[in-house]
Every structure is written in structure tokens, then in C-alpha cells.
PDB file of C-alpha atoms in Angstrom:
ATOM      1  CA  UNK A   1     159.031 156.472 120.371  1.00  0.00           C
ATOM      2  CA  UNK A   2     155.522 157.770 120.677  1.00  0.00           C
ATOM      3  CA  UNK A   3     154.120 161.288 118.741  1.00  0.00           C
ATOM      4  CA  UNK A   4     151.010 162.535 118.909  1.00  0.00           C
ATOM      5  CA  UNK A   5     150.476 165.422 115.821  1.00  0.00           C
ATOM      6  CA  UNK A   6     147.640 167.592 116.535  1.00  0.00           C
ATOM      7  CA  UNK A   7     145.158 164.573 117.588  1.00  0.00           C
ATOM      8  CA  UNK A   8     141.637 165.881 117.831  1.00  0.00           C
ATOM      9  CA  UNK A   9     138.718 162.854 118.700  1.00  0.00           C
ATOM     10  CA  UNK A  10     134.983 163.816 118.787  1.00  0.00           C
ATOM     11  CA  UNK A  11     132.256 161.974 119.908  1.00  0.00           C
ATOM     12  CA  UNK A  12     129.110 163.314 117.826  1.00  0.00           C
ATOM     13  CA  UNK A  13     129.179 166.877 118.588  1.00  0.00           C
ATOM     14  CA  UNK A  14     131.133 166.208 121.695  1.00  0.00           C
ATOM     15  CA  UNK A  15     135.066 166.952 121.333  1.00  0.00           C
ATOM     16  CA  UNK A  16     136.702 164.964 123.456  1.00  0.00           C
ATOM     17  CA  UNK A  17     140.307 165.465 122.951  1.00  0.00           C
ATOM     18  CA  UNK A  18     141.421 168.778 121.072  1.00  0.00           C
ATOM     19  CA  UNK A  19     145.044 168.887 119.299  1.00  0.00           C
ATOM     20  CA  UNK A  20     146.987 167.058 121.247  1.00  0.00           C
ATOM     21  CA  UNK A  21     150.596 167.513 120.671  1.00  0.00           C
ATOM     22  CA  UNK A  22     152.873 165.044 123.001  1.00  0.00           C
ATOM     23  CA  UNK A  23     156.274 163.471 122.216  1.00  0.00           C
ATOM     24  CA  UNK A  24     157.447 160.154 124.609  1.00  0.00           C
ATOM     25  CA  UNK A  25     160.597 159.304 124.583  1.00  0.00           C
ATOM     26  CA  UNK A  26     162.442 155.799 124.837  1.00  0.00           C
ATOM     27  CA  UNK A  27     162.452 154.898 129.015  1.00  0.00           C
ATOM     28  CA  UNK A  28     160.530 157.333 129.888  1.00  0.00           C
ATOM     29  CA  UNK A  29     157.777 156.716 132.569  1.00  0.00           C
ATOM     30  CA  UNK A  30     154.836 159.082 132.462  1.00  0.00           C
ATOM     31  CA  UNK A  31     152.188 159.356 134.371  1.00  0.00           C
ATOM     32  CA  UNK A  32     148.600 160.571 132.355  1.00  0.00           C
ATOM     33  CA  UNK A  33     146.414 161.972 135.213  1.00  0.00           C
ATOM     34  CA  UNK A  34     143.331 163.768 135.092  1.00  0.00           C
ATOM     35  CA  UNK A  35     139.377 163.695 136.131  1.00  0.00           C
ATOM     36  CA  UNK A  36     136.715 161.750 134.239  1.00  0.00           C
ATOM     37  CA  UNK A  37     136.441 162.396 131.102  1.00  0.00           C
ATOM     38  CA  UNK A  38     139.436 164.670 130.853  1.00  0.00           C
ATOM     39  CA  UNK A  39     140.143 162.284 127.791  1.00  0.00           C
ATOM     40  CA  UNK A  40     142.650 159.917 129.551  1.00  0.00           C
ATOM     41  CA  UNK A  41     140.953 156.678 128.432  1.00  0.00           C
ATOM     42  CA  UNK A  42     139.798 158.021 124.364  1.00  0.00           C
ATOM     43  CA  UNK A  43     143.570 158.987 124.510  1.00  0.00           C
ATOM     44  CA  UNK A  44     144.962 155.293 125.224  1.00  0.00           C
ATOM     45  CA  UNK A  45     142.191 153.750 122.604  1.00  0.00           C
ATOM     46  CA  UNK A  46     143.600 156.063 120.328  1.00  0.00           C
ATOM     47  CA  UNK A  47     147.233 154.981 120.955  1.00  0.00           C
ATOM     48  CA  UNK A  48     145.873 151.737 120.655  1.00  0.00           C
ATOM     49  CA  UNK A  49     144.343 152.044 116.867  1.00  0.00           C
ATOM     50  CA  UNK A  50     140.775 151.474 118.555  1.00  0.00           C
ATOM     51  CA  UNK A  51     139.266 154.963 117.369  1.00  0.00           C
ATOM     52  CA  UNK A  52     139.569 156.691 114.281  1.00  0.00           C
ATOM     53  CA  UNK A  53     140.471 160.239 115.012  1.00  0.00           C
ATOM     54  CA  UNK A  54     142.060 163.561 113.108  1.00  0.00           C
ATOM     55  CA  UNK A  55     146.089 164.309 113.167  1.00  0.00           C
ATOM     56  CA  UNK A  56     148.263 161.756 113.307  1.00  0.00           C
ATOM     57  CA  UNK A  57     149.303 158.889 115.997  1.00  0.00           C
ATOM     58  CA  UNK A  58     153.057 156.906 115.648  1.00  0.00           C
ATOM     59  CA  UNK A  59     154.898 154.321 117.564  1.00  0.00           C
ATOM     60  CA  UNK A  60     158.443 153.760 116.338  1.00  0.00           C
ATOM     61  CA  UNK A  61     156.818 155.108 113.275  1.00  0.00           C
ATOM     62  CA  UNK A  62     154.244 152.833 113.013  1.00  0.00           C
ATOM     63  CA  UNK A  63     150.256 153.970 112.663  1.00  0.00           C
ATOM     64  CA  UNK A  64     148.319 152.522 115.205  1.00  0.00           C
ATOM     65  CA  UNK A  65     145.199 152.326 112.459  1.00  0.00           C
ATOM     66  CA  UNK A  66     147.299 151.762 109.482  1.00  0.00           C
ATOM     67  CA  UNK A  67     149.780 149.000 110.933  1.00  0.00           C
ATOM     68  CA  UNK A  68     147.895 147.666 113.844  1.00  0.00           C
ATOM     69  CA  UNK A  69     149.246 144.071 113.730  1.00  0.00           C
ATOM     70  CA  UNK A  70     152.909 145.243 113.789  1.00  0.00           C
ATOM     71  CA  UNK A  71     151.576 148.108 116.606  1.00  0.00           C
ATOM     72  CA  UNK A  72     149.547 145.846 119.316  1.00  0.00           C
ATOM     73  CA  UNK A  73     152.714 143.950 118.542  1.00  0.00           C
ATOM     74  CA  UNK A  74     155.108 146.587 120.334  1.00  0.00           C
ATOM     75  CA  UNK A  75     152.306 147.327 123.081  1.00  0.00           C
ATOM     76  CA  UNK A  76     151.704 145.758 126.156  1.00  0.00           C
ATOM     77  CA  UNK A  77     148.403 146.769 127.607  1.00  0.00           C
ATOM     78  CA  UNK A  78     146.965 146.631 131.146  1.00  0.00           C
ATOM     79  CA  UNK A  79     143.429 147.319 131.239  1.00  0.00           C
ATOM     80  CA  UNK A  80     141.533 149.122 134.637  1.00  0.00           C
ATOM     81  CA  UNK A  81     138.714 146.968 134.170  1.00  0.00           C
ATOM     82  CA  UNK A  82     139.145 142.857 133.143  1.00  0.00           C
ATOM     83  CA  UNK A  83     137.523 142.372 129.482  1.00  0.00           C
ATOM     84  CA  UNK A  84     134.731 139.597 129.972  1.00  0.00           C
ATOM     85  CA  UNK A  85     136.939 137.247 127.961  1.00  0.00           C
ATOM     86  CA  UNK A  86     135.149 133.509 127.903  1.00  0.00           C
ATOM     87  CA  UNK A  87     137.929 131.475 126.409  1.00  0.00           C
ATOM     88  CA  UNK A  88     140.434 129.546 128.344  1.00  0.00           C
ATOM     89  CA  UNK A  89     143.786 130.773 130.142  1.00  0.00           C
ATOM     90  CA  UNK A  90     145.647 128.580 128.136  1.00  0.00           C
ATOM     91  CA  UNK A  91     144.334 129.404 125.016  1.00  0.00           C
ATOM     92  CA  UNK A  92     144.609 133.464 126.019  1.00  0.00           C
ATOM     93  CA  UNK A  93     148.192 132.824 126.857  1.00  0.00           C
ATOM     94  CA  UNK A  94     148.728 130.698 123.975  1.00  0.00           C
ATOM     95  CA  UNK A  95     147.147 133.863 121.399  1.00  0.00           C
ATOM     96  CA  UNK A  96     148.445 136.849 123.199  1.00  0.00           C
ATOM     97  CA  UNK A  97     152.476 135.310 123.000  1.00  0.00           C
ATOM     98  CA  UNK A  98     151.489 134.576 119.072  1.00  0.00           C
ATOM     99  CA  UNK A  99     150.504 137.990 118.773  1.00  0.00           C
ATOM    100  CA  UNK A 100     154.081 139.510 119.423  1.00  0.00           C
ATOM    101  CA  UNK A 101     155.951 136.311 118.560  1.00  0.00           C
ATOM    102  CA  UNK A 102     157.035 135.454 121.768  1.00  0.00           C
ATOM    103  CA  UNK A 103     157.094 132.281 123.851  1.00  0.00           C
ATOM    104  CA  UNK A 104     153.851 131.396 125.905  1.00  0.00           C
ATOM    105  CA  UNK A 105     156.527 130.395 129.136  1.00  0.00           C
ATOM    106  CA  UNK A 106     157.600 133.515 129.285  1.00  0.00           C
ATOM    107  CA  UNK A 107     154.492 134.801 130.190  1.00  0.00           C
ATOM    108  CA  UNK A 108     153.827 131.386 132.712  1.00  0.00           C
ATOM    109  CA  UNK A 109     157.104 132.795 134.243  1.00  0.00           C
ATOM    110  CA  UNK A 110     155.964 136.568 135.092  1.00  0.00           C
ATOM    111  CA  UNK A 111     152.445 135.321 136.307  1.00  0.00           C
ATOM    112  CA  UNK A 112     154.423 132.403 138.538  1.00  0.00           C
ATOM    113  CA  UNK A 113     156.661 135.635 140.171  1.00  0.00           C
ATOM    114  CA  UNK A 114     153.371 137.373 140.537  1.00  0.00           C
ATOM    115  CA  UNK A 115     152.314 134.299 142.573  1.00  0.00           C
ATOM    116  CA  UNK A 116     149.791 133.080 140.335  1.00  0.00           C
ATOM    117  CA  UNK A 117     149.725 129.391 140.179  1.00  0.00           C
ATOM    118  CA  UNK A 118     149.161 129.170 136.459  1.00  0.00           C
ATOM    119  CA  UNK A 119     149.102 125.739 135.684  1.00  0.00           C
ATOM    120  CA  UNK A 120     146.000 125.422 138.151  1.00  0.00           C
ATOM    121  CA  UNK A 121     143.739 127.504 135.946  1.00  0.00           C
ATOM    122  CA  UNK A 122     144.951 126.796 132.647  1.00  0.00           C
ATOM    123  CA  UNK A 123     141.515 125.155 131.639  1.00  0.00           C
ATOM    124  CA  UNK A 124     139.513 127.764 133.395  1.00  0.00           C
ATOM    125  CA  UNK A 125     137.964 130.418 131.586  1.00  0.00           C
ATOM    126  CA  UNK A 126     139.366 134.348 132.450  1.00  0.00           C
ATOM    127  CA  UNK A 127     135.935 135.659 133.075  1.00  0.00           C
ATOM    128  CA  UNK A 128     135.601 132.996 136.175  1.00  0.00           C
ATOM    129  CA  UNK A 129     139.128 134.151 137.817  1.00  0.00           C
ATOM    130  CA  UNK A 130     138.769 135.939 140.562  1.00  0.00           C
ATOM    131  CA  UNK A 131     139.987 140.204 140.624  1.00  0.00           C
ATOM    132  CA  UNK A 132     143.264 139.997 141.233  1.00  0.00           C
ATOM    133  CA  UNK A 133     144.034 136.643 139.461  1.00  0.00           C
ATOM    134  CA  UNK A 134     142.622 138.403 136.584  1.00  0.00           C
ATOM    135  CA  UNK A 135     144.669 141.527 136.713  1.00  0.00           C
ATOM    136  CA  UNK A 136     148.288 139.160 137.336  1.00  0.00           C
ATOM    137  CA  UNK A 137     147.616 137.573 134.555  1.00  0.00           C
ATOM    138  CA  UNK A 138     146.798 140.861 132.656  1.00  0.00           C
ATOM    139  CA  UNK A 139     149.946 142.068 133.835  1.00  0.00           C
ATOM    140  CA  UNK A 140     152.198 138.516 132.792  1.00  0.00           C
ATOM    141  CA  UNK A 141     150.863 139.062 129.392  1.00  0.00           C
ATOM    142  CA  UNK A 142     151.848 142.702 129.011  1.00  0.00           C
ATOM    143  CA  UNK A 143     155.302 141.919 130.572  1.00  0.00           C
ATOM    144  CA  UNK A 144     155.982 138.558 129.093  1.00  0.00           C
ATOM    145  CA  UNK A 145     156.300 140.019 125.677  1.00  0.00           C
ATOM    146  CA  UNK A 146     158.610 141.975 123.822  1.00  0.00           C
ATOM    147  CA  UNK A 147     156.845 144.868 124.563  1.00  0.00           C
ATOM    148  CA  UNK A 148     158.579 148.336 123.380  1.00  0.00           C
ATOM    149  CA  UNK A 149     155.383 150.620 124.775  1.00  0.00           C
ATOM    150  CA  UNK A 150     153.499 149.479 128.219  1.00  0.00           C
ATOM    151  CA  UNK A 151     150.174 151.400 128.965  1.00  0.00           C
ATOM    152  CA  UNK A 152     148.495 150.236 132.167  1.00  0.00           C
ATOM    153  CA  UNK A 153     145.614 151.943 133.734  1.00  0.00           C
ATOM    154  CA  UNK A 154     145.557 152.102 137.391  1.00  0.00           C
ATOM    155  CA  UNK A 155     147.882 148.332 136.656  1.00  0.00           C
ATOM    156  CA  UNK A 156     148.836 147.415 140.995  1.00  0.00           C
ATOM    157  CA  UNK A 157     144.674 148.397 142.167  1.00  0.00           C
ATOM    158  CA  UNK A 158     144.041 145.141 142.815  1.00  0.00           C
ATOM    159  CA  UNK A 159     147.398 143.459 143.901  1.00  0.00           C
ATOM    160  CA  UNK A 160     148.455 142.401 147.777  1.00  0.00           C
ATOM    161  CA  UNK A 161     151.913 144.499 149.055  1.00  0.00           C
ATOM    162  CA  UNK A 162     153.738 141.289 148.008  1.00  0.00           C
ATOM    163  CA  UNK A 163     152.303 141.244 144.854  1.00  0.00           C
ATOM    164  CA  UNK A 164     152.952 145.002 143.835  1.00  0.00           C
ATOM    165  CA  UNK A 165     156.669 144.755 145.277  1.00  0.00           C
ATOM    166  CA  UNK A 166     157.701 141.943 142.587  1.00  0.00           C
ATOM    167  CA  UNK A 167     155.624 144.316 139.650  1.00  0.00           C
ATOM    168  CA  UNK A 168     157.535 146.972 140.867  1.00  0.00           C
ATOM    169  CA  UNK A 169     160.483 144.960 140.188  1.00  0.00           C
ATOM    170  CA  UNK A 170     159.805 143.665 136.878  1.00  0.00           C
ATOM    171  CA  UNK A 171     158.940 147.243 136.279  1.00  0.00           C
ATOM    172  CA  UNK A 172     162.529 147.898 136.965  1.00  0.00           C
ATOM    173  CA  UNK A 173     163.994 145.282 134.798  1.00  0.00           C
ATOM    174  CA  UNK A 174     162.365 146.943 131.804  1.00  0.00           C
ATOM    175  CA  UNK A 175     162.696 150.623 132.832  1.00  0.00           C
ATOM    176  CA  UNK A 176     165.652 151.421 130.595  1.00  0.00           C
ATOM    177  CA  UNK A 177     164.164 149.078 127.374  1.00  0.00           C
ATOM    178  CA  UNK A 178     160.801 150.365 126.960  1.00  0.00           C
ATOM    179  CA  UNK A 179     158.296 153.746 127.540  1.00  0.00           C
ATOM    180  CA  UNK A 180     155.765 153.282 130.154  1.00  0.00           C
ATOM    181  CA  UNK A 181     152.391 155.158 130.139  1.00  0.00           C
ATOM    182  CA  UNK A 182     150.081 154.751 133.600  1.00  0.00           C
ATOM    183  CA  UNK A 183     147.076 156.049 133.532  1.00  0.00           C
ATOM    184  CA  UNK A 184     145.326 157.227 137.066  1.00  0.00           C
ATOM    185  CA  UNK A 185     142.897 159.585 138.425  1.00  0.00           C
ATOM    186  CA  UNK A 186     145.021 160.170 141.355  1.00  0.00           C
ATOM    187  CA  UNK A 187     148.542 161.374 141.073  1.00  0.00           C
ATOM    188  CA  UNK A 188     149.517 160.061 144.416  1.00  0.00           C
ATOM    189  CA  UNK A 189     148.915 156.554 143.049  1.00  0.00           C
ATOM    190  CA  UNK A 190     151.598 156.789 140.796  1.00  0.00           C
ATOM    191  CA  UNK A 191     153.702 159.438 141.724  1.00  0.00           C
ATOM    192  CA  UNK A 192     156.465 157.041 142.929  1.00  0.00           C
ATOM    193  CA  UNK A 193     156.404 155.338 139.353  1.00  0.00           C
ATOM    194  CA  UNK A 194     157.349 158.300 136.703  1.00  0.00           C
ATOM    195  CA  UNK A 195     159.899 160.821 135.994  1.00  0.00           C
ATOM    196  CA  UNK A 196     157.097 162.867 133.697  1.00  0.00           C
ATOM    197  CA  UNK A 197     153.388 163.974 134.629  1.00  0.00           C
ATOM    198  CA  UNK A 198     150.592 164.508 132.075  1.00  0.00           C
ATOM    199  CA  UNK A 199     147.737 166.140 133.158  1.00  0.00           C
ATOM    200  CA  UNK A 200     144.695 166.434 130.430  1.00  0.00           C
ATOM    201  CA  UNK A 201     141.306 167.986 131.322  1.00  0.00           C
ATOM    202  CA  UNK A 202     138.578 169.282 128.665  1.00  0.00           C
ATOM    203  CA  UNK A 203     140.711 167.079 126.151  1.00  0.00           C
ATOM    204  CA  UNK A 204     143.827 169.392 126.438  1.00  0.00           C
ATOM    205  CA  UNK A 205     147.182 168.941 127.911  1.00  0.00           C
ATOM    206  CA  UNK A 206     147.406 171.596 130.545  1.00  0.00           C
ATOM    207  CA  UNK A 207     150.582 170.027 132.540  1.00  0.00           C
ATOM    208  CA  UNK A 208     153.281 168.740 131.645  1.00  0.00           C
ATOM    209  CA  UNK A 209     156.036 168.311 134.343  1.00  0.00           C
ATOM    210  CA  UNK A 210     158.942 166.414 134.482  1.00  0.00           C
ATOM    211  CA  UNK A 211     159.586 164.960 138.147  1.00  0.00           C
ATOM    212  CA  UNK A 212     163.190 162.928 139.736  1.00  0.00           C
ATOM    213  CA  UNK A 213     164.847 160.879 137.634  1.00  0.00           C
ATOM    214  CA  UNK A 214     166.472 159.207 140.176  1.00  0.00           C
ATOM    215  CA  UNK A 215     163.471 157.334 141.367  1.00  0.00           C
ATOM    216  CA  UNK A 216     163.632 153.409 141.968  1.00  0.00           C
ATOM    217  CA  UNK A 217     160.937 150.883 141.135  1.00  0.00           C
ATOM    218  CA  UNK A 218     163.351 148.311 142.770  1.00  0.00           C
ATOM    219  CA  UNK A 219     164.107 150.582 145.922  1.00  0.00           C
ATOM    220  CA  UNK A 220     163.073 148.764 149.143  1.00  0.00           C
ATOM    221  CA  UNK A 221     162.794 150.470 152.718  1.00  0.00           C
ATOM    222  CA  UNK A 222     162.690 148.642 156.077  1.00  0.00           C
ATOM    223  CA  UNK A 223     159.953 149.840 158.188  1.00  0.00           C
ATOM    224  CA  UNK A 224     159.017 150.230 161.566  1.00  0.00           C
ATOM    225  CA  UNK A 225     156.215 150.827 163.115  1.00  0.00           C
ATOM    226  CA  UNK A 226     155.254 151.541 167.254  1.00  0.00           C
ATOM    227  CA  UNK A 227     152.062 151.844 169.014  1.00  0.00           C
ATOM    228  CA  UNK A 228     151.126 152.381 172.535  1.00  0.00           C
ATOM    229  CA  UNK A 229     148.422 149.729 172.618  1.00  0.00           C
ATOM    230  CA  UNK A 230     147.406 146.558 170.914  1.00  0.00           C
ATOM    231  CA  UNK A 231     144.819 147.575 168.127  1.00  0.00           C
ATOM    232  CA  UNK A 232     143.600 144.735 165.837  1.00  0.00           C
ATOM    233  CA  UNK A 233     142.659 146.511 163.002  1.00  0.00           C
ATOM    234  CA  UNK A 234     146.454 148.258 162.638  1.00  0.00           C
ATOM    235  CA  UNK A 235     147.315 144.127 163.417  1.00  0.00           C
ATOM    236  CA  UNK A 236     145.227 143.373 160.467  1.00  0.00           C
ATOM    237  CA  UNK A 237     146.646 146.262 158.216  1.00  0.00           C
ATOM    238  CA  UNK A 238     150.098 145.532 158.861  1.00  0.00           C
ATOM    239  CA  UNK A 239     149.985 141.846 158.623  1.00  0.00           C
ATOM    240  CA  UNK A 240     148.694 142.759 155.021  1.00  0.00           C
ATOM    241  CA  UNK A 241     152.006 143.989 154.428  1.00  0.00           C
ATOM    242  CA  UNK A 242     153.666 141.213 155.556  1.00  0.00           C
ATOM    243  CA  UNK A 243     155.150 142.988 158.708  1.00  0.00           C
ATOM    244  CA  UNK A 244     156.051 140.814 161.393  1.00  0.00           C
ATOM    245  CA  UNK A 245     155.443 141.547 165.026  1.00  0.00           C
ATOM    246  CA  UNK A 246     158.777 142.381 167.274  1.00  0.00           C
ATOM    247  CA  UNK A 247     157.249 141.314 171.069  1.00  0.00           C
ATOM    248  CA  UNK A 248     154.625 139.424 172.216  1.00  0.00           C
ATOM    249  CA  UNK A 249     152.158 142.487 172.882  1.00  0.00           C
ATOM    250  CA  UNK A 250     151.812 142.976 169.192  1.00  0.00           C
ATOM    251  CA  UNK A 251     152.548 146.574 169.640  1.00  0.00           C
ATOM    252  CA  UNK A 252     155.644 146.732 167.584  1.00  0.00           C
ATOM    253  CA  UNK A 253     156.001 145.654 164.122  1.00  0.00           C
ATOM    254  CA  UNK A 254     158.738 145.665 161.034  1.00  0.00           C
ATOM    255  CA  UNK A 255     158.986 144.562 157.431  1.00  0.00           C
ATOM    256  CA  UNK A 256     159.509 145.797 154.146  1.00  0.00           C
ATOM    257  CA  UNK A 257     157.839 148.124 151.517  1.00  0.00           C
ATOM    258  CA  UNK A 258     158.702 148.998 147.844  1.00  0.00           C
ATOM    259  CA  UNK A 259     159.844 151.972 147.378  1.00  0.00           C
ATOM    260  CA  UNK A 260     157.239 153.172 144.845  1.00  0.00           C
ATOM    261  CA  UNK A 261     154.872 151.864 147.679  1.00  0.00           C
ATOM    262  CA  UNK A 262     155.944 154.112 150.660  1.00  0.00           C
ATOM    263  CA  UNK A 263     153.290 157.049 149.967  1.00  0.00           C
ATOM    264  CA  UNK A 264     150.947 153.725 150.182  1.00  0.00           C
ATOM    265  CA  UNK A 265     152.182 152.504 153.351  1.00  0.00           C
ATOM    266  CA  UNK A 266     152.158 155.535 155.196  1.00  0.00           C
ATOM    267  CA  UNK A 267     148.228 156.382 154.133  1.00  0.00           C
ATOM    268  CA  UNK A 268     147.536 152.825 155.383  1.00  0.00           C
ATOM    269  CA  UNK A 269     149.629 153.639 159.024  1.00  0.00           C
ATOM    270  CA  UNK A 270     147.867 157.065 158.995  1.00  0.00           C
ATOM    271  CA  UNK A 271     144.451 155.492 159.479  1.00  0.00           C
ATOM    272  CA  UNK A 272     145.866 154.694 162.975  1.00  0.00           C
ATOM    273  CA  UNK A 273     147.229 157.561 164.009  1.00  0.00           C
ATOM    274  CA  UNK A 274     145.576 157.725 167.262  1.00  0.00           C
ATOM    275  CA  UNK A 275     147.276 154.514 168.477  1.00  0.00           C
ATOM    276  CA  UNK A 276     150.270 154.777 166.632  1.00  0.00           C
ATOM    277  CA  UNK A 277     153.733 156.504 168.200  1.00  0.00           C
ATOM    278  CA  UNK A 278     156.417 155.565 165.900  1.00  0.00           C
ATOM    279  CA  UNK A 279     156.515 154.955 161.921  1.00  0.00           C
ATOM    280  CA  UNK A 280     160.075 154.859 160.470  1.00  0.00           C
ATOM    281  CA  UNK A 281     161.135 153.807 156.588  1.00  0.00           C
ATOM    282  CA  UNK A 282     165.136 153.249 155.711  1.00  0.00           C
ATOM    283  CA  UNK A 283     166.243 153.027 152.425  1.00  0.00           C
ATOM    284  CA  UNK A 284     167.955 149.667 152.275  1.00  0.00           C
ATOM    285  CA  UNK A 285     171.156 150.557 149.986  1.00  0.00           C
ATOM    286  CA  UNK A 286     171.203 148.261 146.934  1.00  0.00           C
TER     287      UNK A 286
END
């Protein structure tokens, strides 16, 4: 699906990334982790037909440089950071379906699961939206498609626990049709998502680690969570979850978390763990 042959990039006398050799194959979902300026980001522009570079790029054959149209075609793309994009939702929608010859509602559908009310902001221009309108509608447009490759950098940053369950889920409804490359500094961030870990530092691959298979983006766990006292900041934290207090004294709460959220959860809880007694997650079978 993807090959990288030997791909060296240089900035002027700075070498950024220095023969890479990687292979991605169809469904897998790796995870590209390293420091800044490990070459994560000069890796993805390369993938993208951005940069010129030395060796040799291909997706389903195809050079990202040579072929771009029929490449950014295949790709969906989730930036970290918004581009400053003045033209109008609509007319972004409208472009980015053309692009990969695809119907604009499908798009108006993923951003409406999201919970993006799209047709309220269909004359608005993307730079106004705020964060996280800006990064559901990033992510519609990369899922909408008929995307073969998705590469999102650090994609669920600026989602709500609602919002990342239902990505996680459309995740899973692609998992077994396309390759997915996330990008992150930290690997606990996206350690739940992949069954392969890429680590690059100084421009070279120096892990490469295959992790469970098994793992579910759809996986849901019901949670419970105990404290001795009322706090209202671990109120505040787990009504941002959606978890619904169990008695009146607001000391005992449950809802549910994505299973490629968990490791989240628990950091959140953990923050409280002079208050808190009891945290519990169970796998709800599908």
C-alpha cells in the first residue's frame, strides 16, 4: 500500500530524514511517534508529494510528486494545526468531495455524527470556526471520502469524550478498508489506536514494533467511579465525560468510555486520586 525506498530529505545542509526504508500494509494502523524534529512531520509532507526528496515514495503504486492528483485522491489528511483557509464551508466541502470524486453529503453526514451542525456554518468562512469545529470538519472531510490512506496528526486533541467515541467508531468502520498513519509525540495518545509503532529520531527509524491486533476502536467499557467526598472539580471532570451521578451526594458516578479512550480516562480520574476510592472499567461485550 505504502513504500518508502531509501527516502533521504535535507533541508540546506540539514538532513532531516536519512534512508528511510518502511513498507505499510493494507489495514494496518501505525502509530509514527517521536520528539520534535525527529522527522515525523517532513515524513507526512513527503507522503503527501509536498517536498521533493531522494529515493522513492508509492501509494498503490502511485508517486506522490509524479501523480499527485490521483494520490491526494487516495489520502485523507488530518492536519495538527487548522490551515488559515478564508473561503467558505460550503465551498471547502463542495472542492475537497470533487477532489476524490465523491459526494459533498457524505461528508455533511460524518461532520453531523461528529455533532457538528453543518448547515449552520455553511456560509461561514473555516478560519472563523472555532478549534474543535475546525478539526470535525477536518476530520468529515478525511472520512467522507473514498480514502484508501488516512494520515492524521494528533486527529481527537481537540474533540469532547462524546466526540472522540463516535471518531473512534468511524475509525472502526474503515479499519479493515484502508491504512491509517497517526502521527503523535506521545505514544500514550495513541497507543489504544494501532497494531504497529514507528518511532523516528535524527531522521531514522529506530523502532519498529508491532503491538495487539486484537484491539477495538469500537470497544466500549462501563465505568465507575467512587469517592469519599464531594469534590467539584472531579464533578466537573466527569461530567465532561458524560458520567452521570448515582446518589444525591455526587460522590458516585458511571458512564461510558471508548475503548481506545480508557488510558485517557484513567489520567483524567488520576488527577483526583486523593478523593477518589473506587475507579472500575468493564468491557461491555459487543
Amino acid at each position: 500500500m505504502i513504500r518508502f525506498t531509501n527516502v533521504t530529505k535535507s533541508f540546506r545542509r540539514n538532513r532531516i530524514l536519512d534512508g528511510i526504508d518502511l513498507t505499510i500494509g493494507l489495514g494496518e494502523r501505525v502509530a509514527l511517534i517521536g520528539s520534535n524534529g525527529a522527522g515525523k512531520t517532513t515524513l507526512i509532507r513527503c507522503l503527501l508529494g509536498e517536498y521533493t526528496f531522494d529515493g522513492d515514495v508509492l501509494i498503490q503504486g502511485h508517486s506522490p510528486r509524479l501523480e499527485r492528483t490521483e494520490v491526494l485522491g487516495l489520502i485523507g489528511f488530518v492536519p495538527q494545526l487548522p490551515p488559515p483557509l478564508k473561503m467558505p464551508v460550503e465551498q471547502l466541502i463542495d472542492f475537497s468531495a470533487a477532489l476524490c470524486k465523491t459526494e459533498p453529503v457524505r461528508i455533511h453526514d460524518v461532520a453531523t455524527r461528529l455533532g457538528l451542525d453543518v448547515a449552520s456554518i455553511l456560509s461561514r468562512p473555516f478560519i472563523k470556526l472555532s478549534g474543535g469545529m475546525k478539526q470535525k470538519l477536518l476530520i468529515a472531510i478525511a472520512l467522507g471520502r473514498n480514502a484508501k490512506v488516512l494520515v492524521m496528526d494528533e486527529p481527537a486533541a481537540n474533540l469532547d469524550p462524546q466526540a472522540r467515541k463516535i471518531f473512534f467508531e468511524l475509525l472502526a468502520e474503515r479499519a479493515e478498508h484502508v491504512t491509517m498513519l497517526i502521527s503523535s509525540h506521545r505514544i500514550n495518545e495513541v497507543s489504544s489506536l494501532v497494531t504497529r509503532v514507528i518511532e523516528l529520531d535524527t531522521g531514522k527509524i529506530v523502532l519498529d514494533d508491532r503491538v495487539a491486533a486484537e484491539i477495538s476502536l469500537a470497544g466500549v467499557l462501563t465505568g465507575r467511579v467512587i469517592a469519599r467526598l464531594h469534590e467539584p472539580a472531579l464533578v466537573k471532570a466527569l461530567e465532561q465525560w458524560n458520567f452521570k451521578a448515582a446518589d444525591s451526594a455526587l460522590t458516585e458516578w458511571s458512564g461510558q468510555v471508548a475503548g481506545p479512550d480508557r488510558l485517557r480516562f484513567l489520567g483524567t480520574v488520576s488527577r483526583y486520586a486523593a478523593v477518589v476510592t473506587h475507579v472500575s472499567l468493564t468491557e461491555i461485550p459487543s
